PDB file of C-alpha atoms in Angstrom:
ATOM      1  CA  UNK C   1      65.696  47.390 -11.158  1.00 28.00           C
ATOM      2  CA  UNK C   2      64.855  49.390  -7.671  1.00 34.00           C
ATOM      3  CA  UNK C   3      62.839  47.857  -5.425  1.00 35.00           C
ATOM      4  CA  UNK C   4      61.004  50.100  -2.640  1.00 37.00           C
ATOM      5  CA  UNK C   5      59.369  49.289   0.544  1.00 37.00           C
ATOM      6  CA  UNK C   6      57.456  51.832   2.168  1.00 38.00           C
ATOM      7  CA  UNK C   7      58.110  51.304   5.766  1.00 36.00           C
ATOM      8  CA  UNK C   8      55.466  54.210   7.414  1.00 35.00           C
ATOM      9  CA  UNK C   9      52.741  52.523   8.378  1.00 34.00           C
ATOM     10  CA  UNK C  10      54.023  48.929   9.408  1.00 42.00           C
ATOM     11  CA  UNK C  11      57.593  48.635   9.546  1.00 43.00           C
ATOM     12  CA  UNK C  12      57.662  45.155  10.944  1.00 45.00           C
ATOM     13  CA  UNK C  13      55.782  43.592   7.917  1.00 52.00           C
ATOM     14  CA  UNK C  14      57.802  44.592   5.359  1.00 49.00           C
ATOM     15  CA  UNK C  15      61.107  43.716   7.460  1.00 49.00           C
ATOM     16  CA  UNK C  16      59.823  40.211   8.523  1.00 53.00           C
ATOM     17  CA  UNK C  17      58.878  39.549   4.597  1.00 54.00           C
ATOM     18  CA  UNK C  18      62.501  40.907   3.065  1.00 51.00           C
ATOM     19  CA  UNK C  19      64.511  38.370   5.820  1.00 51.00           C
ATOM     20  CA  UNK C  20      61.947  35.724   5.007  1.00 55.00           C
ATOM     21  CA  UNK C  21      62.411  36.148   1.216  1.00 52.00           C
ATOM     22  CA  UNK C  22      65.965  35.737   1.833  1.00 49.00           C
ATOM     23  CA  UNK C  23      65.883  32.664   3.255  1.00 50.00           C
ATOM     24  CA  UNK C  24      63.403  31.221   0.662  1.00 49.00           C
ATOM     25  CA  UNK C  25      64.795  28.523  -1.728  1.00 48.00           C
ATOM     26  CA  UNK C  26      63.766  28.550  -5.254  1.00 49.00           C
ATOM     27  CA  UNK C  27      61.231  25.663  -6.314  1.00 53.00           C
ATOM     28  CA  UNK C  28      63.559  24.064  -8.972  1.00 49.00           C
ATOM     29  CA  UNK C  29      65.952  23.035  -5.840  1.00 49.00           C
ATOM     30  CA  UNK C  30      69.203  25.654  -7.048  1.00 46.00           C
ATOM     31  CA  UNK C  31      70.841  27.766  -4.281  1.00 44.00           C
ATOM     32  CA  UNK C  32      68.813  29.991  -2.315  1.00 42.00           C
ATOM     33  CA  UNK C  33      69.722  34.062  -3.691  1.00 39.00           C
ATOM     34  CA  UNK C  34      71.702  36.192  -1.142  1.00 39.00           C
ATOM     35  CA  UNK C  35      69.646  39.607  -1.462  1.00 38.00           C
ATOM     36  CA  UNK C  36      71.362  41.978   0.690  1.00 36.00           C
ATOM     37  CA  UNK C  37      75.916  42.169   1.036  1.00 31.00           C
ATOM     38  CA  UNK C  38      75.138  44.709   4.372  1.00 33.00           C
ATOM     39  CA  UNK C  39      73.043  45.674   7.285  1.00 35.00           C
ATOM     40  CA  UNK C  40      69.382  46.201   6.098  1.00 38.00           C
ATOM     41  CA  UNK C  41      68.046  49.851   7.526  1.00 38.00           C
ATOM     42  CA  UNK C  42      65.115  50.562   8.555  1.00 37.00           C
ATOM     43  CA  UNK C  43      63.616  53.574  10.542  1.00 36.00           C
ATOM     44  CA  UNK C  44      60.379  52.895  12.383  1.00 33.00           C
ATOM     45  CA  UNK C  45      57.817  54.887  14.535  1.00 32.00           C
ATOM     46  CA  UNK C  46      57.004  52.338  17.597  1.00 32.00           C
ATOM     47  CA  UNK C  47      53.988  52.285  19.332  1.00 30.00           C
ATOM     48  CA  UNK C  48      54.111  54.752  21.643  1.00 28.00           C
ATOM     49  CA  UNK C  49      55.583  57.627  19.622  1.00 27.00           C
ATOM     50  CA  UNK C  50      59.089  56.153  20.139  1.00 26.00           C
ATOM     51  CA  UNK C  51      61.036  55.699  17.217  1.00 28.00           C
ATOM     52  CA  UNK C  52      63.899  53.043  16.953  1.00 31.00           C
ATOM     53  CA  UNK C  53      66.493  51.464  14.064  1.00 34.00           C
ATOM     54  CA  UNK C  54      66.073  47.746  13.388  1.00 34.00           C
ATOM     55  CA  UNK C  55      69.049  46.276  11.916  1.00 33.00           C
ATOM     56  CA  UNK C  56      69.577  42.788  10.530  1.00 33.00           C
ATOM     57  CA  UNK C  57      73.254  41.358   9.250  1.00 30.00           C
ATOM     58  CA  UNK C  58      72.334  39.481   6.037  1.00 31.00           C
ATOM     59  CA  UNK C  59      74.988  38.154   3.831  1.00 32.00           C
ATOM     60  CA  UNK C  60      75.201  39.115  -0.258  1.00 32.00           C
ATOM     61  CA  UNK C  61      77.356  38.859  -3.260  1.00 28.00           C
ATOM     62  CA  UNK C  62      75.467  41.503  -5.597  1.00 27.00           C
ATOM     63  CA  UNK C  63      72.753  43.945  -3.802  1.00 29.00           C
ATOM     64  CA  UNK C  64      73.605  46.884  -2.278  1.00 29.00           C
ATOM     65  CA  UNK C  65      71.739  48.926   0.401  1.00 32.00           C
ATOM     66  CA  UNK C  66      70.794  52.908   0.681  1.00 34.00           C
ATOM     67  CA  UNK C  67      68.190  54.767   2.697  1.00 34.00           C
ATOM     68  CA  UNK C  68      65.848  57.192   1.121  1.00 32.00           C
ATOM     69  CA  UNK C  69      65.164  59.558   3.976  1.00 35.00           C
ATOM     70  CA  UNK C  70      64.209  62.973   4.014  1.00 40.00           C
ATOM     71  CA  UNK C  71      66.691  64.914   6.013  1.00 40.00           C
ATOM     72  CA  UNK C  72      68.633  67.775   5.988  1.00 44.00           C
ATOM     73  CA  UNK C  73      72.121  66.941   4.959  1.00 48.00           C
ATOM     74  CA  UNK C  74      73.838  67.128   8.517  1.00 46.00           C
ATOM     75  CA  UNK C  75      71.661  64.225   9.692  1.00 45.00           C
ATOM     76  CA  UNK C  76      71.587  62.580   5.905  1.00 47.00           C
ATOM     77  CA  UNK C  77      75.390  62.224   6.670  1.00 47.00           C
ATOM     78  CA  UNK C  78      74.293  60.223  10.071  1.00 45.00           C
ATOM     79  CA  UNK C  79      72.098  57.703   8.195  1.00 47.00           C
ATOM     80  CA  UNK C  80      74.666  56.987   5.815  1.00 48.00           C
ATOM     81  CA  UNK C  81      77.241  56.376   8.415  1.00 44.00           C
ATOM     82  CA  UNK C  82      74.558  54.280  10.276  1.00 43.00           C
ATOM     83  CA  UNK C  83      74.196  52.123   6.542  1.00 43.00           C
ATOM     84  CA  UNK C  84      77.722  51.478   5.923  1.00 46.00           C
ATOM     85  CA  UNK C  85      77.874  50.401   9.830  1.00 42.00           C
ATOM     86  CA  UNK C  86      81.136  53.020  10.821  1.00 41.00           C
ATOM     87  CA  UNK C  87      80.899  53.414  14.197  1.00 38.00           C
ATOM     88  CA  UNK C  88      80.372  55.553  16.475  1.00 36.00           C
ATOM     89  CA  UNK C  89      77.517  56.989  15.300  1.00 36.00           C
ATOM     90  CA  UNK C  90      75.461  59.130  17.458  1.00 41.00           C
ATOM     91  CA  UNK C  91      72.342  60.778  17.021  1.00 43.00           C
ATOM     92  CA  UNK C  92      71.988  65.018  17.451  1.00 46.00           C
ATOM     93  CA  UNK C  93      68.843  65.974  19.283  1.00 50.00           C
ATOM     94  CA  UNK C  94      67.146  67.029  16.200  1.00 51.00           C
ATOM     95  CA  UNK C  95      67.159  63.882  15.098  1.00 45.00           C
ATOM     96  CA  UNK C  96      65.718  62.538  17.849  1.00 46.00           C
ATOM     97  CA  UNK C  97      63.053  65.497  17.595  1.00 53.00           C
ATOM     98  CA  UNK C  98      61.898  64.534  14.558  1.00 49.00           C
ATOM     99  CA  UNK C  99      61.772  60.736  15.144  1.00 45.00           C
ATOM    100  CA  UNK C 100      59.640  61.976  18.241  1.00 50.00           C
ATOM    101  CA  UNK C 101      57.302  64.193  15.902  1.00 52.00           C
ATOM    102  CA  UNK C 102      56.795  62.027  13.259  1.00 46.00           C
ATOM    103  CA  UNK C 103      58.786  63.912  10.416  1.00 43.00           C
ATOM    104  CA  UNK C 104      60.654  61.046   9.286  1.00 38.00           C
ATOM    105  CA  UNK C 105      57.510  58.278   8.722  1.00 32.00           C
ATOM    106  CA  UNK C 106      57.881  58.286   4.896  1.00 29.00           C
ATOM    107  CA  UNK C 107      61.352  56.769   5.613  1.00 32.00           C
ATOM    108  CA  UNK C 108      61.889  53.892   2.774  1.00 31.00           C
ATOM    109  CA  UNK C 109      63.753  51.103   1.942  1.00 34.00           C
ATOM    110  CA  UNK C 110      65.495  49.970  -1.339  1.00 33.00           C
ATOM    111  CA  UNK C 111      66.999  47.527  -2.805  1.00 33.00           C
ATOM    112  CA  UNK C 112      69.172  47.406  -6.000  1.00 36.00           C
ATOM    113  CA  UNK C 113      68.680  44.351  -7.664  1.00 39.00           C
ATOM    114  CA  UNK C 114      67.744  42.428 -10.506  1.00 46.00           C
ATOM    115  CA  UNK C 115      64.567  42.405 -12.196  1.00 54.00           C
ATOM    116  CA  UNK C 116      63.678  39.354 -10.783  1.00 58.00           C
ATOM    117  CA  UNK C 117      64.552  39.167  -7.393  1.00 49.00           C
ATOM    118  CA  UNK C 118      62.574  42.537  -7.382  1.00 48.00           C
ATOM    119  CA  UNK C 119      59.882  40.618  -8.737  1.00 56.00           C
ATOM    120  CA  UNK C 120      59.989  37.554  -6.236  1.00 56.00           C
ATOM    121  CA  UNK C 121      60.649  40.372  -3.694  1.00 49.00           C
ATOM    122  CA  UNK C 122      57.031  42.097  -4.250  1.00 52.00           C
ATOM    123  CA  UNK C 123      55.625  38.958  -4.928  1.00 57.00           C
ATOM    124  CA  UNK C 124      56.122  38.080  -1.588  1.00 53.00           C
ATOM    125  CA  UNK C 125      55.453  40.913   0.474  1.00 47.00           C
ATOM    126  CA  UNK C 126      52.357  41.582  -1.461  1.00 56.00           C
ATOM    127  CA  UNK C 127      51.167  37.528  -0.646  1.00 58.00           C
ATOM    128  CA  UNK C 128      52.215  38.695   2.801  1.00 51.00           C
ATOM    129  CA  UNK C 129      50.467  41.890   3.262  1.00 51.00           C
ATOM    130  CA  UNK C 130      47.610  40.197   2.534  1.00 61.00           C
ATOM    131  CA  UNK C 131      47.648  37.835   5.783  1.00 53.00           C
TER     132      UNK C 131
END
C-alpha cells in the first residue's frame, strides 16, 4: 500500500509527523519499525517565496522512497538524482524559476509500505494535523 503526503500547503507538518512516527515504539513493547532505507524528499515553498529541499537520513530495511513531482523530464532526472543522493547535483535555472513561481507546490511525498504502517502513518499525521 502507497502512502501520500501532500506537502503544498505545510511542508513542515507533514515532515515533523513522518520522523516522529519513525521514532514511535509500538504499545505492546516490540521493536520500533524502520519506515524509510534513504533520504526522505521533500520540496517546500518557504515563507517568503523561497523554495528549499529538506532532507532527513533515516535508516530502513523494507520502504523505499520516490518523488511525485510534476516536471518536465530534464529536471525529473534532477529529482531523482537528488532521491538516490548521487552527487553533484545541481539545479538549472528553470528549476529554480519554477520553485520561485510556485509551479512545483503540488510536490508529494510517498511511501511504499505495508498496509499498516500506512495506516499508523495517517493515523498519526491526521492526530497531528489536528493540533
Amino acid at each position: 500500500m502507497t502512502a501520500y503526503f501532500r506537502a503544498a500547503v505545510r511542508p513542515f507538518r507533514y515532515i515533523r509527523a513522518l520522523l516522529r512516527a519513525n521514532r514511535q515504539s509500538p504499545s505492546d513493547g516490540t521493536s520500533k519499525p524502520r519506515l524509510l532505507d534513504r533520504s526522505v524528499v521533500l520540496w517546500a515553498r518557504g515563507s517568503h517565496g523561497v523554495y528549499r529541499l529538506y532532507a532527513e537520513q533515516l535508516s530502513s530495511e523494507s520502504a523505499v522512497v520516490s518523488s511525485t513531482v510534476a516536471l518536465p523530464p530534464q529536471e525529473r532526472m534532477v529529482a531523482e538524482l537528488l532521491i538516490r543522493g548521487e552527487p553533484p547535483v545541481q539545479f538549472s535555472a528553470r528549476v529554480l524559476e519554477a520553485w520561485k513561481a510556485g509551479d512545483l507546490c503540488h510536490a508529494a511525498l510517498v511511501l511504499d509500505c505495508d498496509a499498516e504502517t500506512a495506516a499508523r502513518i495517517d493515523a498519526f499525521v491526521e492526530r497531528r494535523s489536528r493540533g
